[in-house]
Amino acid sequence: METVFINKLKPLLDAVAEQMALLLPKKTGEHYIYSRYDPSGEIPVEFNNIRPCTPIKEFLLPVCELAATSPEPLEPEDVKPFAIFGLKDCDLRSIEILDKVFADEEFRDPFYVKRRENMFIISSDCFEVGENCFCNLFGGRPFAQSGFDLNVSKVKDGFIIEAGSQKGRDFTEKHPQLFTETSGALLAERDENRSRTQRRLEQNNAEYQFDAPTKEIVEKSQDSEIFDVEARNCVECQACTRICPTCHCFYLYDTKQKDYFAKMKMWDSCMRVGYAAVAGGANPYKILGDRIKHRLLHKFVYFLDRYGKDMCVGCGRCVDGCAGEVDIRTVLKKLSEEFKDKEKAKVTK
Amino acid sequence: MSQNPYQPINGEIVDIIDESQTIKTFVIVPEEKFKFEAGQFVELTLPGEGEAPFTPSSSPADTEKIEITIMKAGRVTGLLHQCKKGQKVGIRGPYGNGYPIDDFVGKYIYIVAGGVGLAPMRSVFLTLLDRINDFKSVVCRLGARTPDNFIFKNTLFWSWQKIDGVEIKLTVDKADADWDGNVGVVTTICDKKDVDVKNAVAVICGPPIGMKYATLKLLGFGFDAENIYLSMEKNMSCGIGKCGHCMIGKYYVCKDGPVFTYEQIKQYPDIWD
């Protein structure tokens, strides 16, 4: 572990911004939303204590982008290196999940891969726990575990910077004047902060301990009525899928431009009624409860079967963003209770 | 070859054949040679209008042109039906898996298809004909709503029926004055004695409800679920296992299918919906 210490964030961010465009979370109302870094210093730099409101996927998979053109074909343009500050462990884990889909060996999405390769990731420890954060239920931590170039941990008198990749090490080595050495006391303070946040996270989610692995619970609950009951609390706004950092469904559509034809790639949502409909009229997910069920099956069963990971990082954004009253933790907990009762009934039979 | 998987190859519609009132075959010449296996599908773009997945109906042996037989069923297919010769199109693919024809060697091949489901079956059929002596025989049970609704009438009603090693039976839901064949859904012309089920594979293609009942009937004959091959229709958009629309359980139909054995997918609900 290579760590250095810095008193203030601004010199660090200035050094990054000298090299490349830098985006960082800015407090907007109650939330943190990414905006372009302003080196003039007019806007004070803030350390985001919790994850930003919006998902990191929007920098890798834009809401809508050009995917192909005709008659002249489209090749992906080169992407200039850019940096993002303030990602949390949940964000890093969501990138890992997107990589599995869009950077796979068989079919690489070159638009995604170009952005991914040029993204300089500066993550940071969670200093507080968001109202709906539940990453601990899905293997997450309130501090980065891997997948960052630099990680920033807030301590009383400044920030501990850890390099997590060659790119990160190159950066700290290139800017020795910015940093001083860390001490054992500082690292101990960081660890204490981390444990404190972890404990708070666990307290907040104590009531959501599940009775079996989520895969088993969801897979064996396909006949449950809970999905239809939960559907009554859903207003079909699709916010959960848009704000989810791991949901990545999209569709392709064609448009006419002035002197060429364009194929666009745009975010889609499995909560949309026509999502899986075919021209012949068949639609396996006509009913909202079935769409909610499919979403959970995809996240906790199918994705795990295929890629060895849950497609949920426990960031809680879907709970924050829900315009109805669906809380994925509550749905899983209800399924878990029902599952436990069914298993008990089996034993007593 | 483009490194952009969303980029189609340009092509042109050089001929359009009316198969029935609602079905046309489009003969397309791509700008580059285009190879595919019977059963794989392509994404056909009508530039500026839209894109939809189709399984070609022509022989994979012809890499100069592709034939795609399309039923007017939705927005894109409706627009395609209005196209004239010379229309520019785009083709992406081929995607997914084809039928494992090599595994069929030495066996009876039982093709059960209905409606526009005969389109991909023609590609399979032509592939089998190239090496017909490799198989015990090719037994086809094909259905259409009315005699006029049959596609590929010229070859289907005449030349194909005379090929050694091929046996074809046809049925219609509703006869006209000239029809002297069977009347009823396709399962009514399927008989346990048609093939030796222990040494046969079944290839089923058609509307979901037809595939469902054909599958159940063949299981009743004693076919193993792993010897029943189904060509699944889902809302494939990207074709490369990313966009999410075509899932059956953990499978992406575009990447892991569209050809599945019944054994692979029988555990999942909604496969026929």
PDB file of N, CA and C in Angstrom, chain B residues 15 51 61 64 93 111 121 133 143 160 163 171 176 190 200 218 236 252:
ATOM      1  N   ASP B  15     -34.062  -7.680 -55.456  1.00  0.00           N
ATOM      2  CA  ASP B  15     -35.291  -8.322 -55.938  1.00  0.00           C
ATOM      3  C   ASP B  15     -36.256  -8.497 -54.762  1.00  0.00           C
ATOM      4  N   GLU B  51     -34.565  -0.879 -37.309  1.00  0.00           N
ATOM      5  CA  GLU B  51     -33.799  -2.113 -37.459  1.00  0.00           C
ATOM      6  C   GLU B  51     -34.577  -3.246 -36.813  1.00  0.00           C
ATOM      7  N   ALA B  61     -24.594 -21.240 -48.335  1.00  0.00           N
ATOM      8  CA  ALA B  61     -23.535 -21.477 -49.322  1.00  0.00           C
ATOM      9  C   ALA B  61     -23.364 -20.272 -50.245  1.00  0.00           C
ATOM     10  N   GLU B  64     -22.768 -14.265 -51.748  1.00  0.00           N
ATOM     11  CA  GLU B  64     -22.904 -13.036 -52.548  1.00  0.00           C
ATOM     12  C   GLU B  64     -24.212 -12.317 -52.235  1.00  0.00           C
ATOM     13  N   GLY B  93     -24.303  -8.519 -38.455  1.00  0.00           N
ATOM     14  CA  GLY B  93     -24.334  -9.915 -38.039  1.00  0.00           C
ATOM     15  C   GLY B  93     -23.324 -10.733 -38.828  1.00  0.00           C
ATOM     16  N   ILE B 111     -38.568 -31.765 -39.246  1.00  0.00           N
ATOM     17  CA  ILE B 111     -38.791 -30.320 -39.276  1.00  0.00           C
ATOM     18  C   ILE B 111     -40.279 -30.035 -39.125  1.00  0.00           C
ATOM     19  N   MET B 121     -36.506 -22.181 -41.885  1.00  0.00           N
ATOM     20  CA  MET B 121     -36.427 -23.615 -42.190  1.00  0.00           C
ATOM     21  C   MET B 121     -35.922 -23.862 -43.611  1.00  0.00           C
ATOM     22  N   ASN B 133     -27.220 -37.157 -48.148  1.00  0.00           N
ATOM     23  CA  ASN B 133     -26.880 -38.563 -47.871  1.00  0.00           C
ATOM     24  C   ASN B 133     -26.291 -38.768 -46.480  1.00  0.00           C
ATOM     25  N   GLY B 143     -47.106 -26.159 -41.910  1.00  0.00           N
ATOM     26  CA  GLY B 143     -48.472 -25.654 -41.896  1.00  0.00           C
ATOM     27  C   GLY B 143     -48.549 -24.186 -42.286  1.00  0.00           C
ATOM     28  N   TRP B 160     -39.315 -29.832 -54.180  1.00  0.00           N
ATOM     29  CA  TRP B 160     -38.755 -30.372 -52.938  1.00  0.00           C
ATOM     30  C   TRP B 160     -39.367 -31.732 -52.594  1.00  0.00           C
ATOM     31  N   ILE B 163     -37.490 -34.929 -53.985  1.00  0.00           N
ATOM     32  CA  ILE B 163     -36.089 -35.224 -53.673  1.00  0.00           C
ATOM     33  C   ILE B 163     -36.003 -36.505 -52.842  1.00  0.00           C
ATOM     34  N   THR B 171     -50.178 -28.934 -44.259  1.00  0.00           N
ATOM     35  CA  THR B 171     -51.539 -28.793 -43.734  1.00  0.00           C
ATOM     36  C   THR B 171     -51.909 -27.313 -43.714  1.00  0.00           C
ATOM     37  N   ASP B 176     -59.076 -24.087 -49.211  1.00  0.00           N
ATOM     38  CA  ASP B 176     -59.874 -23.446 -50.260  1.00  0.00           C
ATOM     39  C   ASP B 176     -60.337 -24.547 -51.208  1.00  0.00           C
ATOM     40  N   CYS B 190     -48.510 -34.603 -37.468  1.00  0.00           N
ATOM     41  CA  CYS B 190     -47.338 -35.220 -36.850  1.00  0.00           C
ATOM     42  C   CYS B 190     -47.770 -36.567 -36.264  1.00  0.00           C
ATOM     43  N   ALA B 200     -33.520 -39.434 -33.784  1.00  0.00           N
ATOM     44  CA  ALA B 200     -34.000 -38.280 -34.549  1.00  0.00           C
ATOM     45  C   ALA B 200     -33.760 -36.992 -33.786  1.00  0.00           C
ATOM     46  N   LEU B 218     -44.245 -33.616 -29.517  1.00  0.00           N
ATOM     47  CA  LEU B 218     -43.036 -34.409 -29.770  1.00  0.00           C
ATOM     48  C   LEU B 218     -42.491 -35.041 -28.487  1.00  0.00           C
ATOM     49  N   MET B 236     -34.653  -8.920 -30.051  1.00  0.00           N
ATOM     50  CA  MET B 236     -33.210  -8.690 -30.108  1.00  0.00           C
ATOM     51  C   MET B 236     -32.931  -7.305 -30.693  1.00  0.00           C
ATOM     52  N   TYR B 252     -28.962 -14.848 -23.235  1.00  0.00           N
ATOM     53  CA  TYR B 252     -29.313 -13.832 -24.210  1.00  0.00           C
ATOM     54  C   TYR B 252     -29.652 -14.590 -25.492  1.00  0.00           C
TER      55      TYR B 252
END
